[in-house]
PDB file of C-alpha atoms in Angstrom:
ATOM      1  CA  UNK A 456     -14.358  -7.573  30.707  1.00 95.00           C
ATOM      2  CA  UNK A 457     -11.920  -5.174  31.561  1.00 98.00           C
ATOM      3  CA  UNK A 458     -13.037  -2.591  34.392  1.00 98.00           C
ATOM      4  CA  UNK A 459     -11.463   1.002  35.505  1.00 98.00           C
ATOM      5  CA  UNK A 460     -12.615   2.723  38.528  1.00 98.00           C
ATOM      6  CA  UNK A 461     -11.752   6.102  40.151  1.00 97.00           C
ATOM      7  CA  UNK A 462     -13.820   7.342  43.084  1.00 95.00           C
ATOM      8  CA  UNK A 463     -17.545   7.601  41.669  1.00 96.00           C
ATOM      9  CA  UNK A 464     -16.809   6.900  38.009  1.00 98.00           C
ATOM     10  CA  UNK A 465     -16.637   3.255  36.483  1.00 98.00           C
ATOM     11  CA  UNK A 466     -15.807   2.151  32.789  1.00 98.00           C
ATOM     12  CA  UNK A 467     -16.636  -1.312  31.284  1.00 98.00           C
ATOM     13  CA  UNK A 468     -14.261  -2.353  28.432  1.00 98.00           C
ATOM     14  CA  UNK A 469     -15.303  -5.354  26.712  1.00 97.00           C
ATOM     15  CA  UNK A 470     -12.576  -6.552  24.380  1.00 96.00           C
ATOM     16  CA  UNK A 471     -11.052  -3.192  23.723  1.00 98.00           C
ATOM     17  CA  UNK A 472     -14.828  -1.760  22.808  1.00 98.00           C
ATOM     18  CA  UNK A 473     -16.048   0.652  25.640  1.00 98.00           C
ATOM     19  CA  UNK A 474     -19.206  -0.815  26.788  1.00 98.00           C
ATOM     20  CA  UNK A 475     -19.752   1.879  29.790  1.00 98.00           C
ATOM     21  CA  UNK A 476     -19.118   4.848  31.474  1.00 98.00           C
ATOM     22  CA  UNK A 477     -20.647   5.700  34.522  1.00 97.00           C
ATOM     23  CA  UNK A 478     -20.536   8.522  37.062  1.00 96.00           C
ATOM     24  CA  UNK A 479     -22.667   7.777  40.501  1.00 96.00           C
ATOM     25  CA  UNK A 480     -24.327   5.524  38.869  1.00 92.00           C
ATOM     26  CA  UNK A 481     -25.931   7.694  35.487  1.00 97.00           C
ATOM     27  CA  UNK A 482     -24.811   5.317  32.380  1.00 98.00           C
ATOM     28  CA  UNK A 483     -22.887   7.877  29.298  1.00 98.00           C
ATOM     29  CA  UNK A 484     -22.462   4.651  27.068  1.00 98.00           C
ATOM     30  CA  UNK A 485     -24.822   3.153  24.585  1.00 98.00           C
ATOM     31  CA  UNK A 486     -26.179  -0.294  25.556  1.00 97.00           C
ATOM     32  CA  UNK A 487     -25.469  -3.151  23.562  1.00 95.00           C
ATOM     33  CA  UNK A 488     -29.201  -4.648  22.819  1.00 94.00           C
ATOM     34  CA  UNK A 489     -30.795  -1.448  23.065  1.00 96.00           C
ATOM     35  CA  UNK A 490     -32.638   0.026  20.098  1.00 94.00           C
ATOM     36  CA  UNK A 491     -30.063   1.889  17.349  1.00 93.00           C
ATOM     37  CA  UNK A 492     -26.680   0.419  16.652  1.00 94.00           C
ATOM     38  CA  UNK A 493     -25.230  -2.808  17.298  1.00 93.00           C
ATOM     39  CA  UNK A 494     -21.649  -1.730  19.435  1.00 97.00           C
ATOM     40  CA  UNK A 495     -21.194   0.876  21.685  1.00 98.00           C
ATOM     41  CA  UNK A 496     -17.884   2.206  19.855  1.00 98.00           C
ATOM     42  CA  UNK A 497     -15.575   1.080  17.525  1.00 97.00           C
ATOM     43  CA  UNK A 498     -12.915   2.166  14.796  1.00 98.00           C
ATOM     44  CA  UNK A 499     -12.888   3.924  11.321  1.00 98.00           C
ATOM     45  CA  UNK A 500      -9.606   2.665   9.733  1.00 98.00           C
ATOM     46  CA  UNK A 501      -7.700   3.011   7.529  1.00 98.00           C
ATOM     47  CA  UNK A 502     -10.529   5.065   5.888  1.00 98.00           C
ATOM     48  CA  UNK A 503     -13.740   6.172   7.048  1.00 98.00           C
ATOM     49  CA  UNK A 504     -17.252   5.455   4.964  1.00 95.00           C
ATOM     50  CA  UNK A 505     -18.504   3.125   2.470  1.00 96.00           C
ATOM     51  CA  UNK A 506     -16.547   1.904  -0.678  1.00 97.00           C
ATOM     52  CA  UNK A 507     -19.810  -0.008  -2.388  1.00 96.00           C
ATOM     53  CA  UNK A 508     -20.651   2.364  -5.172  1.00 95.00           C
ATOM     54  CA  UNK A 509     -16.674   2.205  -6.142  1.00 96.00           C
ATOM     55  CA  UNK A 510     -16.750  -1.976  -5.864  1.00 96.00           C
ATOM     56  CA  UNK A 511     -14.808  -1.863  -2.292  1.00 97.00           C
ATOM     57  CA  UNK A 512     -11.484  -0.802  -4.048  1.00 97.00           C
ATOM     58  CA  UNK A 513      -9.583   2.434  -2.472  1.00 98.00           C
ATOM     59  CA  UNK A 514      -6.241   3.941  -4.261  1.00 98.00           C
ATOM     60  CA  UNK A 515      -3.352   3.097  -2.282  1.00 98.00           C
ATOM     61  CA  UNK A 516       0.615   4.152  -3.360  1.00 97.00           C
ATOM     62  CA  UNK A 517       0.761   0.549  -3.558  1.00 97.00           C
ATOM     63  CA  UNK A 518      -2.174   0.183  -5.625  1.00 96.00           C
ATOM     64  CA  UNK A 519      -6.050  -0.880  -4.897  1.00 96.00           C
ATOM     65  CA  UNK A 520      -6.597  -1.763  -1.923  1.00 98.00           C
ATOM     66  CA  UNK A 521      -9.930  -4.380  -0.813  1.00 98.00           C
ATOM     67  CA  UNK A 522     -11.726  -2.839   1.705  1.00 98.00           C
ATOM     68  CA  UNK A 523     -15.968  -1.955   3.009  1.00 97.00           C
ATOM     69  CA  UNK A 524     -17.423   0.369   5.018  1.00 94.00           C
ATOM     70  CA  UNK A 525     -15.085   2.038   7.391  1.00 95.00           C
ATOM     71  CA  UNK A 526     -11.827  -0.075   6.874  1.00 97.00           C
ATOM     72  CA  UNK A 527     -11.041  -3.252   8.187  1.00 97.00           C
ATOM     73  CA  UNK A 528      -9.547  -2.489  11.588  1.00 98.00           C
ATOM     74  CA  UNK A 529     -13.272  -3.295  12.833  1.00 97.00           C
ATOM     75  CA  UNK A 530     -12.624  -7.385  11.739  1.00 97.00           C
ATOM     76  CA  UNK A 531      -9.702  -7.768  13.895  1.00 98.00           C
ATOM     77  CA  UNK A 532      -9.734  -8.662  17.539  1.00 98.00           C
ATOM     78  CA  UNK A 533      -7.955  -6.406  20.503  1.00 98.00           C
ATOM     79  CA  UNK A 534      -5.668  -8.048  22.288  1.00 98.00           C
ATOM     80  CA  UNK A 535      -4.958  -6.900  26.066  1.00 98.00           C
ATOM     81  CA  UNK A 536      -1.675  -5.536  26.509  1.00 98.00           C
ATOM     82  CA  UNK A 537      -1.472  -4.089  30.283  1.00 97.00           C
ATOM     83  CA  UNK A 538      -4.253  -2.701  32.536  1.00 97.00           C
ATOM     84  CA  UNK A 539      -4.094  -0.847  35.784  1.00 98.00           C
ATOM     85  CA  UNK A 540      -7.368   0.214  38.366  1.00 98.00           C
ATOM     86  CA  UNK A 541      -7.690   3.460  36.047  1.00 98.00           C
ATOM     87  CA  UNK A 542      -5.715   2.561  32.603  1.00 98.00           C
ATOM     88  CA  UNK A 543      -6.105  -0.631  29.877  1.00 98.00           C
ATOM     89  CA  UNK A 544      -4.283  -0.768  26.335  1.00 98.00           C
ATOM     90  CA  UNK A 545      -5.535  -2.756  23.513  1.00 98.00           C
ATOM     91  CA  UNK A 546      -3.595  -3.485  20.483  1.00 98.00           C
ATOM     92  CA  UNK A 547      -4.481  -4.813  17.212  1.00 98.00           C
ATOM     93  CA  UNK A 548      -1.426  -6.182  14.731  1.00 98.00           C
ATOM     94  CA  UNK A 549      -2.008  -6.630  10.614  1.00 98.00           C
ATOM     95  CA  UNK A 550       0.361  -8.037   8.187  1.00 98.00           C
ATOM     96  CA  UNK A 551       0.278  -6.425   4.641  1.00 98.00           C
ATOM     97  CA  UNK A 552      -1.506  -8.537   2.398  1.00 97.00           C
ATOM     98  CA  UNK A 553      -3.224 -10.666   4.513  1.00 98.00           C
ATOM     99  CA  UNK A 554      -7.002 -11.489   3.724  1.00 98.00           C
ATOM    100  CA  UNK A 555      -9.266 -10.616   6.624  1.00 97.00           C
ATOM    101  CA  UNK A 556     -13.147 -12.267   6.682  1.00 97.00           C
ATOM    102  CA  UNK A 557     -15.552  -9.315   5.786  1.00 97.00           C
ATOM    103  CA  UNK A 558     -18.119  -9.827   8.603  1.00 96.00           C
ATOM    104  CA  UNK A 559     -20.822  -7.806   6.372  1.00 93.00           C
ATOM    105  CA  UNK A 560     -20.610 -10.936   3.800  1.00 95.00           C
ATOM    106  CA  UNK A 561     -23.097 -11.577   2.204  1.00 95.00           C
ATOM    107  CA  UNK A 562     -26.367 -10.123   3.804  1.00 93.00           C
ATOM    108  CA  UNK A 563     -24.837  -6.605   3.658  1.00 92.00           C
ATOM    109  CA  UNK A 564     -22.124  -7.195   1.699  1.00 94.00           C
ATOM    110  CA  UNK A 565     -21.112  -8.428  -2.095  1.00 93.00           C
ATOM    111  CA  UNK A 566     -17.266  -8.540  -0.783  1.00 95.00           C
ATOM    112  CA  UNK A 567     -16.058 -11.586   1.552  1.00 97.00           C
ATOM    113  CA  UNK A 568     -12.281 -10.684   1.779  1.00 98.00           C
ATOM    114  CA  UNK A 569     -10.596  -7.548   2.495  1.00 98.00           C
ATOM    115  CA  UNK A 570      -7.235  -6.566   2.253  1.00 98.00           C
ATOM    116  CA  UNK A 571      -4.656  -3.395   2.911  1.00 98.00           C
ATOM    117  CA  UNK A 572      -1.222  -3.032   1.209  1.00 98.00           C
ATOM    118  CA  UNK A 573       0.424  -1.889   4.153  1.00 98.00           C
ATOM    119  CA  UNK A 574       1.190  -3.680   7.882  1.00 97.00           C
ATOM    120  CA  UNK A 575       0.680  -1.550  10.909  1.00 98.00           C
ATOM    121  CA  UNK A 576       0.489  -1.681  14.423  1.00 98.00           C
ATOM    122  CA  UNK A 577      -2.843   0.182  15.989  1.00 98.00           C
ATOM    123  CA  UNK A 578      -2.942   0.884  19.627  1.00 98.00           C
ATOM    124  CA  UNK A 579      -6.004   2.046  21.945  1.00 98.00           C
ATOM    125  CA  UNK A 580      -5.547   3.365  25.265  1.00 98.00           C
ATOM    126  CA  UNK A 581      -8.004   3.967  28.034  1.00 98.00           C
ATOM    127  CA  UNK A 582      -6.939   6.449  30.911  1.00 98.00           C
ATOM    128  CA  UNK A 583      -9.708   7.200  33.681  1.00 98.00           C
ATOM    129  CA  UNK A 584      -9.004  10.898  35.578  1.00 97.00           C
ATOM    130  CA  UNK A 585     -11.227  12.798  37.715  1.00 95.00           C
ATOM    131  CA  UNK A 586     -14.399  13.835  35.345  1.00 95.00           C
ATOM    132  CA  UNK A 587     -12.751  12.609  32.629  1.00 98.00           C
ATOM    133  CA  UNK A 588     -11.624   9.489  30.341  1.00 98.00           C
ATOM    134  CA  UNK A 589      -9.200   9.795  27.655  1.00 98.00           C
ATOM    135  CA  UNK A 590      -8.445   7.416  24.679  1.00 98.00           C
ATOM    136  CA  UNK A 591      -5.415   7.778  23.123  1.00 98.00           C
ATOM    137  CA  UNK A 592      -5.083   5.749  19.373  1.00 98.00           C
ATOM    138  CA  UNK A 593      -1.691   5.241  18.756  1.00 98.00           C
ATOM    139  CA  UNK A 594      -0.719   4.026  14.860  1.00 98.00           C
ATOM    140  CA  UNK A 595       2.370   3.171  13.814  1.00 97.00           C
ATOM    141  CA  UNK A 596       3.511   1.243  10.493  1.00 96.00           C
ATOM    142  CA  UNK A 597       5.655   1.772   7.178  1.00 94.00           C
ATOM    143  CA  UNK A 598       6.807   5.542   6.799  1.00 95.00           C
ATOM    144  CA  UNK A 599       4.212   6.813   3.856  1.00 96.00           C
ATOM    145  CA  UNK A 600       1.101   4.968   4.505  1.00 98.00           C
ATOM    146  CA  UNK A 601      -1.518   6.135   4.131  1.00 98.00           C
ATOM    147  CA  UNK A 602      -4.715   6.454   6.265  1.00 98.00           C
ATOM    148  CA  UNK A 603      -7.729   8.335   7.600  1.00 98.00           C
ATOM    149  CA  UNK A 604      -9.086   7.432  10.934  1.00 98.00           C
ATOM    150  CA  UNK A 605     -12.306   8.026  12.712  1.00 98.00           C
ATOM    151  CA  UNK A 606     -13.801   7.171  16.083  1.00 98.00           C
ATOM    152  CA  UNK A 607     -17.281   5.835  16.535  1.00 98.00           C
ATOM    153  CA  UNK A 608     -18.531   6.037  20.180  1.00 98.00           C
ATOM    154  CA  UNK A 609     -22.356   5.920  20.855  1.00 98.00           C
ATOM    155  CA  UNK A 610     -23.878   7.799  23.661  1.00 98.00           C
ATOM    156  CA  UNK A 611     -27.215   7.459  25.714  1.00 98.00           C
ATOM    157  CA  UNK A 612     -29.555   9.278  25.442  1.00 98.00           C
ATOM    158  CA  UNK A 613     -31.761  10.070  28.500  1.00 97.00           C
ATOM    159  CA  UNK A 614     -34.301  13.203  27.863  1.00 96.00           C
ATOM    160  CA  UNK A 615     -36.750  13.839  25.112  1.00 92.00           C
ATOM    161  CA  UNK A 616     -34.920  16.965  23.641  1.00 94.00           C
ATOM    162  CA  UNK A 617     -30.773  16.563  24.138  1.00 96.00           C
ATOM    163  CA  UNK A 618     -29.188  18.964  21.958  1.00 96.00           C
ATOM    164  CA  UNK A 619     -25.494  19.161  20.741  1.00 97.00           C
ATOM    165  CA  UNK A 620     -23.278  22.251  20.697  1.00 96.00           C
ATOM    166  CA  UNK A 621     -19.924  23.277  19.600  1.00 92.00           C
ATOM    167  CA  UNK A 622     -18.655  26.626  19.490  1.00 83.00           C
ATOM    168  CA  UNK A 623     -20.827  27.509  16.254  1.00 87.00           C
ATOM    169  CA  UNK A 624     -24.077  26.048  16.309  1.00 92.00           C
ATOM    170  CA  UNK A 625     -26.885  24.263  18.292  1.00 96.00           C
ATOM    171  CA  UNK A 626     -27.668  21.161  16.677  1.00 96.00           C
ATOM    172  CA  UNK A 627     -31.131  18.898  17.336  1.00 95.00           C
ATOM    173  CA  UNK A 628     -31.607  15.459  17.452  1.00 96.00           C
ATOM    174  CA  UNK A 629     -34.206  16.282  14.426  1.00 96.00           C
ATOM    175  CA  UNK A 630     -31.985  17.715  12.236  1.00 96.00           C
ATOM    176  CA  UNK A 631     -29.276  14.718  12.618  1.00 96.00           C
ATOM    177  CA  UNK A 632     -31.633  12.198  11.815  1.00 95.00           C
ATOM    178  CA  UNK A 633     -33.058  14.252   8.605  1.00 95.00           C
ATOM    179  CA  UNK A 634     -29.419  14.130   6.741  1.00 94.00           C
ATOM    180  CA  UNK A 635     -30.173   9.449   7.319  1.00 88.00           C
ATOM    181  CA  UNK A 636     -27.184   7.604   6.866  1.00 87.00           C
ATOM    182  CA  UNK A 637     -24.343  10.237   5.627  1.00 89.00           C
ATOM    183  CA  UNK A 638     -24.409  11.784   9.159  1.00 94.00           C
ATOM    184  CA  UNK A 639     -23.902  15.270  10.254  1.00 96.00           C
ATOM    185  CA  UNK A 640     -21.115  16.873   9.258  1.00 96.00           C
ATOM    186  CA  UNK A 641     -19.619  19.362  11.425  1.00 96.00           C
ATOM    187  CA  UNK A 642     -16.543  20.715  10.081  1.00 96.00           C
ATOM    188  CA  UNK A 643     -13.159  22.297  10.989  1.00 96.00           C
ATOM    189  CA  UNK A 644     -14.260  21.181  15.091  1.00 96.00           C
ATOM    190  CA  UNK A 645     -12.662  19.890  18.072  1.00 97.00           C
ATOM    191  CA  UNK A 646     -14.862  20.297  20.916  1.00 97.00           C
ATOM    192  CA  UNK A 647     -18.576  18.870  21.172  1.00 97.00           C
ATOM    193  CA  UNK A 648     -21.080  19.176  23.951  1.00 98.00           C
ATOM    194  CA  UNK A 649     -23.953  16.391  24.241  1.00 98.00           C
ATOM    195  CA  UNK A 650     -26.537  18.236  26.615  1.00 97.00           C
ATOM    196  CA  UNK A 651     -28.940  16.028  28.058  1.00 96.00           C
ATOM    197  CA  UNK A 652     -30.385  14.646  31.182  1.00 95.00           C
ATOM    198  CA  UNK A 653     -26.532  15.296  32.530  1.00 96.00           C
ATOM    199  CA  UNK A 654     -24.008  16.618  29.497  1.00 97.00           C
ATOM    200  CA  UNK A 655     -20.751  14.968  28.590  1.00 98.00           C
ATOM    201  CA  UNK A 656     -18.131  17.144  26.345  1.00 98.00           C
ATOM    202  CA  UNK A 657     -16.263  15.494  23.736  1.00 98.00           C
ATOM    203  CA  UNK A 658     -12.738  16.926  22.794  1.00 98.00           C
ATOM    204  CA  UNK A 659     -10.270  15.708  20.440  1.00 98.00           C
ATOM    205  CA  UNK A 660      -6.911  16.096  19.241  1.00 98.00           C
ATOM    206  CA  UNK A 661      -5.444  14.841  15.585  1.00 98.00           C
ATOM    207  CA  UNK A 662      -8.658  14.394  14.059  1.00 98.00           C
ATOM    208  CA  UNK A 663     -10.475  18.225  13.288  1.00 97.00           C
ATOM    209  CA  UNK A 664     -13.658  17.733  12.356  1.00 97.00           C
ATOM    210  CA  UNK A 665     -16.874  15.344  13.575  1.00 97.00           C
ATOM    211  CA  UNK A 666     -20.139  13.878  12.305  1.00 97.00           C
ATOM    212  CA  UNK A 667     -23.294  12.592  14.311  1.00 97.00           C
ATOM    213  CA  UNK A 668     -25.421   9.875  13.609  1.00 97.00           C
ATOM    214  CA  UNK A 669     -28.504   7.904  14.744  1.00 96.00           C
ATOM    215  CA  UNK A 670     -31.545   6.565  13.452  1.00 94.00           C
ATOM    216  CA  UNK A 671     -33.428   6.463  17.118  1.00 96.00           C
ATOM    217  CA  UNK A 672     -34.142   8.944  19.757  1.00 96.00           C
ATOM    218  CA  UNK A 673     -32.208   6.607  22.012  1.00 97.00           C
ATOM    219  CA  UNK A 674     -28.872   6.783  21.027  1.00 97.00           C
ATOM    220  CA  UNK A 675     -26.158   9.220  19.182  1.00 98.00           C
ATOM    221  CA  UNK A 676     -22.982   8.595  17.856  1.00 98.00           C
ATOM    222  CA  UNK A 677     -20.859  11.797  18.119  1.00 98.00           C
ATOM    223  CA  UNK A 678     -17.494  10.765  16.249  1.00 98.00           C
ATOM    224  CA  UNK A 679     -14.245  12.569  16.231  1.00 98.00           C
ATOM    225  CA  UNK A 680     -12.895  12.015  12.445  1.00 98.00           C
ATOM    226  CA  UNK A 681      -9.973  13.143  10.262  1.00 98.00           C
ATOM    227  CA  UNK A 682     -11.850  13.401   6.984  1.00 98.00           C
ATOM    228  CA  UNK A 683     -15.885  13.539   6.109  1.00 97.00           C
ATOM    229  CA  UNK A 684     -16.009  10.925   3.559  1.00 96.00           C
ATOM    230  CA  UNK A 685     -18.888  12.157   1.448  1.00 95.00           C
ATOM    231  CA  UNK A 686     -16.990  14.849   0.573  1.00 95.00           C
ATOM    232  CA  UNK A 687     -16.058  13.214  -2.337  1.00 97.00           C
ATOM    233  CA  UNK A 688     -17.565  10.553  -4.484  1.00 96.00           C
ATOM    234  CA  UNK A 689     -16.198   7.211  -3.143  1.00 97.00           C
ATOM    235  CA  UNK A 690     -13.737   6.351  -5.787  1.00 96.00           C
ATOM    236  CA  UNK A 691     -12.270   9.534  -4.865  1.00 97.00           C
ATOM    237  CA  UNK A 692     -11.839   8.536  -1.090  1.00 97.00           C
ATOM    238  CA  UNK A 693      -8.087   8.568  -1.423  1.00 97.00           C
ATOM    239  CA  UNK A 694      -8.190  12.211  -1.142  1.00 97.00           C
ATOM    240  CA  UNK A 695      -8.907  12.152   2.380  1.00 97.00           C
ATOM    241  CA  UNK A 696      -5.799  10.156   3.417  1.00 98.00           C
ATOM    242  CA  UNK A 697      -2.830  11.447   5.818  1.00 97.00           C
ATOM    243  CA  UNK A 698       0.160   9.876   5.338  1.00 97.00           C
ATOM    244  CA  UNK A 699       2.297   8.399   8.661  1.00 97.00           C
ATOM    245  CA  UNK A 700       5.430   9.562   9.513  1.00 94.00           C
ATOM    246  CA  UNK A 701       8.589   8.432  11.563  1.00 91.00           C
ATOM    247  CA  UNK A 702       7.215   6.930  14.282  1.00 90.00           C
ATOM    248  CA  UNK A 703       3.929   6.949  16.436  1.00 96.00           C
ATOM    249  CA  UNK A 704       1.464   8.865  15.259  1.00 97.00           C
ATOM    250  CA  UNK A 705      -1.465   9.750  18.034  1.00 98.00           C
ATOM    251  CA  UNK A 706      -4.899  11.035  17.941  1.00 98.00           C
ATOM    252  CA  UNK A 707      -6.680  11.304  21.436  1.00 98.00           C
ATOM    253  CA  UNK A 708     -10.538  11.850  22.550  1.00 98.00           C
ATOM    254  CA  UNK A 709     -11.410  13.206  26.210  1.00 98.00           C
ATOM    255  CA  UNK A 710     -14.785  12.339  27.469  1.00 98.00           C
ATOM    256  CA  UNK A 711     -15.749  15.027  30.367  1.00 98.00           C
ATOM    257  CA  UNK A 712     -18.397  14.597  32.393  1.00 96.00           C
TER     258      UNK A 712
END
């Protein structure tokens, strides 16, 4: 376990996953073993939603590429790379090619290997400030490949009534769990408020739009993404992609409290 600390704030990074985010003491973070979903963040990459009804193949340059829900960036395992009292980076290497274990197979899954045309390097880093953590994602790989990205943090929810607001629109906790498994879309959006028992903001930078999700009263995931995927039917997913360029290419999310 990896731990940052900055005056009255604390964050718990298990393996590159944040597990917790406290400030005096009132938890932010999904727990692990609470009712809802299984992690308490994670990864969309290289694309973002499920690939089932199109038999787990996504259009690549370099032809079809194997892949399930959400990529396969989830299957491999963050390694350490540096960590300070208020900063931590995680990276995560893949070699074109290579066959990686679908951990879905088979009780949720009819496809046991996936596979991506393309290597890349995929950093996460964790920076604690005052009121405020930022995670930077930092990709990097062959010039052209492409990619969509999303980020899947799950938050706590404390009162009976926590509502979410951008600049647009109030949102309930009712009407996220009507739309079921396609989450929430909101669209063309870079700054979230959760407003609860004590509210946390959510900004981001690279991605544009969100989508919320839960299927409890407990929890919410509020994720940053760079493409809605059921915008399109999934053999269509391609469309979403974003292509990398010379270099790093970084998308960040600030946490505020």
């Amino acid at each position: 376990m990896t731990q940052l600390q900055l005056n009255n704030q604390a964050v718990s990074i298990d393996k590159g996953q944040l597990s917790s985010y406290k400030k005096d003491d009132h938890e932010y973070i999904h727990q692990v073993g609470s009712p809802g979903w299984g992690k308490s963040d994670d990864e969309m990459f290289p694309v973002i939603g499920p690939t089932d009804e199109a038999y787990f193949k996504v259009q690549t340059p370099k032809g079809e590429a194997i892949l399930d829900q959400h990529g396969l960036l989830r299957e491999l395992t963050y390694e350490l790379k540096s960590s300070t009292e208020t900063s931590a980076i995680f990276e995560k290497k893949y070699k074109a090619g290579t066959k990686v274990k679908n951990s879905k197979f088979p009780k949720k899954s009819a496809e046991e290997w996936l596979s991506w045309p393309y290597d890349f390097v995929f950093k996460k880093q964790f920076t604690l400030s005052k009121n405020e953590l930022k995670i930077e994602f930092i990709i990097s790989g062959e010039k052209g490949m492409p990619f969509m990205l999303g980020y899947h943090p799950a938050f706590k929810l404390h009162s009976e009534t926590p509502v979410v607001q951008n600049a647009k629109k109030e949102i309930s906790l009712e009407e996220i769990m009507a739309v079921g498994s396609r989450a929430f879309q909101v669209s063309d959006c870079t700054e979230i408020s959760l407003q609860d028992d004590k509210n946390i903001t959510i900004k981001s930078e690279g991605f544009g739009n969100f989508m919320l999700w839960t299927e409890v009263t407990n929890m919410l995931c509020i994720e940053p993404i760079s493409f809605y995927p059921y915008a399109v039917k999934q053999e269509n997913l391609h469309e979403g992609f974003q292509t990398l360029g010379d270099g790093e290419t970084v998308f960040s999310v600030f946490l505020n409290i």
